[in-house]
CSV table of C-alpha atoms in Angstrom, one decimal:
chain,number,residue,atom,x,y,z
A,1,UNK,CA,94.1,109.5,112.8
A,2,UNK,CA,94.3,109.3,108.9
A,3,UNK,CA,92.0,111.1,106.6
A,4,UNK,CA,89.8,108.8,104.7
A,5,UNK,CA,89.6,109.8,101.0
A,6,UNK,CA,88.2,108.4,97.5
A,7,UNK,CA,90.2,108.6,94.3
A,8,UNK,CA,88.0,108.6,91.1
A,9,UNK,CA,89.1,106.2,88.5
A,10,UNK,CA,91.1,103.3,88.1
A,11,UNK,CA,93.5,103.2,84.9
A,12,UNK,CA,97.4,104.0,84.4
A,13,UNK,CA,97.3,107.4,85.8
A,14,UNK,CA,95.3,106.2,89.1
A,15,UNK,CA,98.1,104.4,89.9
A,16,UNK,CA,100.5,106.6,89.9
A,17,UNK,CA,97.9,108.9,91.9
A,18,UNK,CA,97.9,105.9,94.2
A,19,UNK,CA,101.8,105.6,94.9
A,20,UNK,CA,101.4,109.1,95.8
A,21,UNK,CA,98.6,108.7,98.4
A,22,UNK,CA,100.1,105.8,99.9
A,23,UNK,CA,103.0,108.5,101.3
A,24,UNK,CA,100.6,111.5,102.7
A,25,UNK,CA,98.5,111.3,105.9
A,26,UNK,CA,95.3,110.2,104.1
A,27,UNK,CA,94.2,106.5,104.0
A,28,UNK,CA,92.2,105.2,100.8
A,29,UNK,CA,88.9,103.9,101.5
A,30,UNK,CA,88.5,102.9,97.5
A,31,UNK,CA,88.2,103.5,94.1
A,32,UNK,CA,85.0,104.5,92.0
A,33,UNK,CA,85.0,103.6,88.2
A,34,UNK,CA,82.6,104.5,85.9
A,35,UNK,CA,82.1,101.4,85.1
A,36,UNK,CA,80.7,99.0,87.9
A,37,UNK,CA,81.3,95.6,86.4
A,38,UNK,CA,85.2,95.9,88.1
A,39,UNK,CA,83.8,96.4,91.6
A,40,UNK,CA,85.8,93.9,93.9
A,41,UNK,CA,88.9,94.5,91.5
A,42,UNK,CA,92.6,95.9,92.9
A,43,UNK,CA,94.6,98.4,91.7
A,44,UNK,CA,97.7,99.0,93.5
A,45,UNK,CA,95.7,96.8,96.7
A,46,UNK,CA,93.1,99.4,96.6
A,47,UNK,CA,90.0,98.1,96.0
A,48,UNK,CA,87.5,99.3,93.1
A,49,UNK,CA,84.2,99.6,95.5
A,50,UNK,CA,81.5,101.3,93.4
A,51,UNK,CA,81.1,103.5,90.4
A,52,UNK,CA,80.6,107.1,90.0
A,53,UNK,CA,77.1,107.0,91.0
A,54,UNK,CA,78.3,106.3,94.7
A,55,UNK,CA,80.1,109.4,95.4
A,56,UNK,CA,77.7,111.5,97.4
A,57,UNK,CA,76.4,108.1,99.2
A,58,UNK,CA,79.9,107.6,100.5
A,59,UNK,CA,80.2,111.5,101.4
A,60,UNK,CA,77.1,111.2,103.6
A,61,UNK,CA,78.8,108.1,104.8
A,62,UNK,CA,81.7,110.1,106.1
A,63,UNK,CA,84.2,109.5,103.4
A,64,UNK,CA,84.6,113.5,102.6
A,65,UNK,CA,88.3,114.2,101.3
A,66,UNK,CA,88.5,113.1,97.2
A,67,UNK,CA,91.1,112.7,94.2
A,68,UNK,CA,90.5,112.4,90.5
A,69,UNK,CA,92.9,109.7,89.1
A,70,UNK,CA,91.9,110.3,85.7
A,71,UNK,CA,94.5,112.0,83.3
A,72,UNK,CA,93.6,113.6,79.8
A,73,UNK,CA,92.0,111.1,78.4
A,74,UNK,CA,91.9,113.6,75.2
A,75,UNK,CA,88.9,115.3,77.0
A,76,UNK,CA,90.0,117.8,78.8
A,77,UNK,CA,86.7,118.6,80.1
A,78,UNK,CA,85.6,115.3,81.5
A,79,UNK,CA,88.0,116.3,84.8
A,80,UNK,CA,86.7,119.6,85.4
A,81,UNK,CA,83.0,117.7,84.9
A,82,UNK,CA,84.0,115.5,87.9
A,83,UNK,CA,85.5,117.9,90.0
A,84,UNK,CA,82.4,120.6,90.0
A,85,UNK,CA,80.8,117.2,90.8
A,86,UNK,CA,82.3,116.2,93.7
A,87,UNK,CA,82.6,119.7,95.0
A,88,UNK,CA,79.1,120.0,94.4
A,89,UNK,CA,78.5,117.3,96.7
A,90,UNK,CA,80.6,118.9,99.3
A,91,UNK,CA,83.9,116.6,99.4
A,92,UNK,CA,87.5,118.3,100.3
A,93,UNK,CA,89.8,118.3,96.4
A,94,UNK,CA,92.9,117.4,97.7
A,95,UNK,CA,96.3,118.3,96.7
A,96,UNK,CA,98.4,115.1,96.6
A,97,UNK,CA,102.0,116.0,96.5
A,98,UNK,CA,104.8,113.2,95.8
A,99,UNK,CA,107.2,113.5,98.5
A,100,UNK,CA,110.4,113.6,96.1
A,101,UNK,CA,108.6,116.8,94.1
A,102,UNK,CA,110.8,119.5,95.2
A,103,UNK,CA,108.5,122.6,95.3
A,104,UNK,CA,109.2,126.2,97.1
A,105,UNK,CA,107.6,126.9,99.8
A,106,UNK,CA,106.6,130.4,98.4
A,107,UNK,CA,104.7,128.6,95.8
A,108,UNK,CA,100.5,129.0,96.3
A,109,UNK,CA,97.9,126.2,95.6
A,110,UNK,CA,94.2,126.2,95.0
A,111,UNK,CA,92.9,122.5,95.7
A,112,UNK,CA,92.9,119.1,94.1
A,113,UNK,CA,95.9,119.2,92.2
A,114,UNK,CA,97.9,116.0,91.8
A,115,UNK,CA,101.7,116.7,91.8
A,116,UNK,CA,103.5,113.4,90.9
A,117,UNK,CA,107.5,112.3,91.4
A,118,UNK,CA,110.4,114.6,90.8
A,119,UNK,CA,108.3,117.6,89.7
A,120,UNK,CA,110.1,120.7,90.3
A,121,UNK,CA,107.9,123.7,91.2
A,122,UNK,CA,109.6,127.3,91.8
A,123,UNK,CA,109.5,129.9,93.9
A,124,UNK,CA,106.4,132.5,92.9
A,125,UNK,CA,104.4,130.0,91.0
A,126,UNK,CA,100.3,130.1,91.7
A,127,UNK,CA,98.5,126.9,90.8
A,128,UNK,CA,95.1,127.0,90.3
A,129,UNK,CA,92.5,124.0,91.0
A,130,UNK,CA,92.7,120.7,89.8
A,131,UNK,CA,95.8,120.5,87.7
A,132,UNK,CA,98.1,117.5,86.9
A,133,UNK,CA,101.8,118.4,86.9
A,134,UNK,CA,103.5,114.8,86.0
A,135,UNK,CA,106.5,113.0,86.5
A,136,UNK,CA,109.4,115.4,86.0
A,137,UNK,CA,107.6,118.5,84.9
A,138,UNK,CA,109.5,121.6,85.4
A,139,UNK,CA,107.5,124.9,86.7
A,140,UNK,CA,109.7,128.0,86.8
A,141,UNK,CA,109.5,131.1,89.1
A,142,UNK,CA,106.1,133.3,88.9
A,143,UNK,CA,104.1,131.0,86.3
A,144,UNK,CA,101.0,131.4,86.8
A,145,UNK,CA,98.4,128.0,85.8
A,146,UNK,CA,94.8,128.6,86.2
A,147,UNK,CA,92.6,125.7,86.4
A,148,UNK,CA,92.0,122.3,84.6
A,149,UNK,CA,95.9,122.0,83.4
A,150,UNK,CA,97.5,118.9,82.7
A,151,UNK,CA,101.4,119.2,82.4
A,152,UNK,CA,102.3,116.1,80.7
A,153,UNK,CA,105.9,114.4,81.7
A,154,UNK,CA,109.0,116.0,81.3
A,155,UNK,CA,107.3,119.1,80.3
A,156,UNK,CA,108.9,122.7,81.2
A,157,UNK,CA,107.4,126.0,81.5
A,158,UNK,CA,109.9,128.9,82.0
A,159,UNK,CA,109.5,131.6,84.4
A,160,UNK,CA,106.8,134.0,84.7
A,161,UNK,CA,104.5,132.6,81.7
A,162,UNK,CA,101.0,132.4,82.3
A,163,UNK,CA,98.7,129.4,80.8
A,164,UNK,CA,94.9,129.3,80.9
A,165,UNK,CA,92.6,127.0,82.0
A,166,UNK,CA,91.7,123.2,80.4
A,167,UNK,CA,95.7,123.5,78.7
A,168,UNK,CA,97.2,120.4,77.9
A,169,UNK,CA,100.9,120.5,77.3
A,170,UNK,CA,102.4,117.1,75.9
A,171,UNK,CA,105.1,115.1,77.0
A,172,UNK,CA,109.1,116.7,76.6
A,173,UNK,CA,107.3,119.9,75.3
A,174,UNK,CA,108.6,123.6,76.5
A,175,UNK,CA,107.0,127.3,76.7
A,176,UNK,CA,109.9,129.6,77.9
A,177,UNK,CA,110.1,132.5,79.6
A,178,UNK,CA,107.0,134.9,79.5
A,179,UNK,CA,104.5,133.1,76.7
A,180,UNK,CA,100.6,134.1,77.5
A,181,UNK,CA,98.9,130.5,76.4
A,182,UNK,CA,95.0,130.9,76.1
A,183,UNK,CA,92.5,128.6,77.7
A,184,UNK,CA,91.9,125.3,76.0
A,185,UNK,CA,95.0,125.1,74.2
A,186,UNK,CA,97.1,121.5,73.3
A,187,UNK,CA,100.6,122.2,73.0
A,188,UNK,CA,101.8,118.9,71.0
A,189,UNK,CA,104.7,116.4,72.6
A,190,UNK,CA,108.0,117.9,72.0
A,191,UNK,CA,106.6,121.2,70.9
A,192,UNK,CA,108.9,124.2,71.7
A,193,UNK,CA,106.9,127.4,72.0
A,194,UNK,CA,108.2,131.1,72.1
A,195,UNK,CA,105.1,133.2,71.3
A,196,UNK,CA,102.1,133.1,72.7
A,197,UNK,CA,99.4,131.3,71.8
A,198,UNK,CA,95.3,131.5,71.0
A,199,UNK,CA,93.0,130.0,73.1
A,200,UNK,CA,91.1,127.1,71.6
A,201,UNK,CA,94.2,126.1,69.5
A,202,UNK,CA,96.2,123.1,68.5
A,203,UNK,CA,100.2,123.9,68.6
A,204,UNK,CA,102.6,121.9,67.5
A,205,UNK,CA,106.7,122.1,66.4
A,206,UNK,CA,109.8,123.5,67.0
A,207,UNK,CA,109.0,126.7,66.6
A,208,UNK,CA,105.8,125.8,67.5
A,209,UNK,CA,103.2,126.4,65.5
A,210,UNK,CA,98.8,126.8,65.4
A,211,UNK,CA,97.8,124.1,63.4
A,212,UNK,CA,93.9,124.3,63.7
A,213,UNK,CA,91.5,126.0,66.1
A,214,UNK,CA,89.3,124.2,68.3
C-alpha cells in the first residue's frame, strides 16, 4: 500500500518535485499553497487542495509523510520556516530521490531532501536535512552539506569540501576540492570558488570573489 504524502507549494520547482514522486512508493494526496484562491487547480494532475493553514488538519487526518516543493525563492529561510513547521506538527520529511540520480550507496542522508534527475552523489558524502540538490548537480566523495542547502543545476562541489547551512550555490557554479563555505553564503551562477568562504556572504566570479556581507 502507498504512502500518502503532501508536497508544499505549487510553482516551477513543485513540478519537478512532482515528476519525482510520481516514481517512488508514495502516492500524492495534494498540494497546499499559500495562497488559497488556486484550490481546485492542477499541477502536474495533482490537485491544489488547501493552503498552508491545512497542514496539521490533514496530519490528524492521516496524511503524515510531507515534501517542500518550494525552491530559493531568494529566501533561503522561508524553507527551513516550513520545515520546523511541519516537523513541528509531527509529519515524516521525506527524501525524494529521482530514480536516474546515480548516488553511492555509502552516501548518508538526514530527511527531507529532494534530489532531482541525473544528480550524481559520491561515495562518503553526508547530507544533512532538507537540502535541494537539482538537475545535474555533481557531489564529490566526503562533502559534507549541513542543512537548508540548495545546489542549484549543473552545480559541482569537489570532494571533501564542507558547506554550511541555508548556502545557496547558483546554477553552473563550482567549489573544488576542500573549500570550508560558511552558513548563509550565495555563491553566484557560474562562480568558480578555490578558497573558502565567510559565512553571511555574497560570492561571485571566476576566481570567486566576496562581494558584500549579509
Amino acid at each position: 500500500m502507498q504512502k500518502e504524502m503532501i508536497v508544499i507549494g505549487a510553482g516551477g520547482h513543485a513540478e519537478v518535485v512532482i515528476d519525482s514522486i510520481d516514481k517512488t512508493v508514495y502516492k500524492i494526496a495534494g498540494i497546499l499553497d499559500k495562497d488559497d484562491t488556486y484550490i481546485g487547480q492542477l499541477v502536474n494532475h495533482i490537485p491544489i487542495i488547501g493552503s498552508d493553514a491545512d497542514a496539521e488538519e490533514l496530519y490528524h487526518k492521516g496524511i503524515t509523510c510531507a515534501v517542500i516543493g518550494i525552491g530559493h525563492l531568494g529566501n533561503y529561510f522561508l524553507r527551513n520556516t516550513i520545515y520546523n513547521r511541519l516537523k513541528h506538527i509531527g509529519f515524516e520529511m521525506v527524501n525524494v530521490i529521482h530514480p536516474t540520480a546515480i548516488i553511492s550507496p555509502n552516501v548518508e542522508f538526514g530527511e527531507g531532501n529532494v534530489i532531482l534527475p541525473r544528480t550524481v552523489i559520491n561515495s562518503g558524502a553526508k547530507l544533512g536535512n532538507n537540502n535541494i540538490i537539482n538537475t545535474g548537480a555533481i557531489i564529490e566523495h566526503d562533502v559534507i552539506l549541513e542543512n537548508n542547502i540548495h545546489m542549484a543545476t549543473g552545480s559541482v562541489i569537489c570532494g571533501m569540501s564542507h558547506i554550511g547551512e541555508n548556502t545557496f550555490a547558483g546554477a553552473g557554479s563550482t567549489i573544488i576540492q576542500g573549500i570550508k563555505i560558511g552558513a548563509n553564503v550565495i555563491i553566484g551562477a557560474g562562480s568558480t570558488v578555490v578558497c573558502n568562504v565567510d559565512q553571511d556572504t555574497v560570492t561571485y566570479g571566476t576566481p570567486a570573489k566576496v562581494v558584500k556581507r549579509r
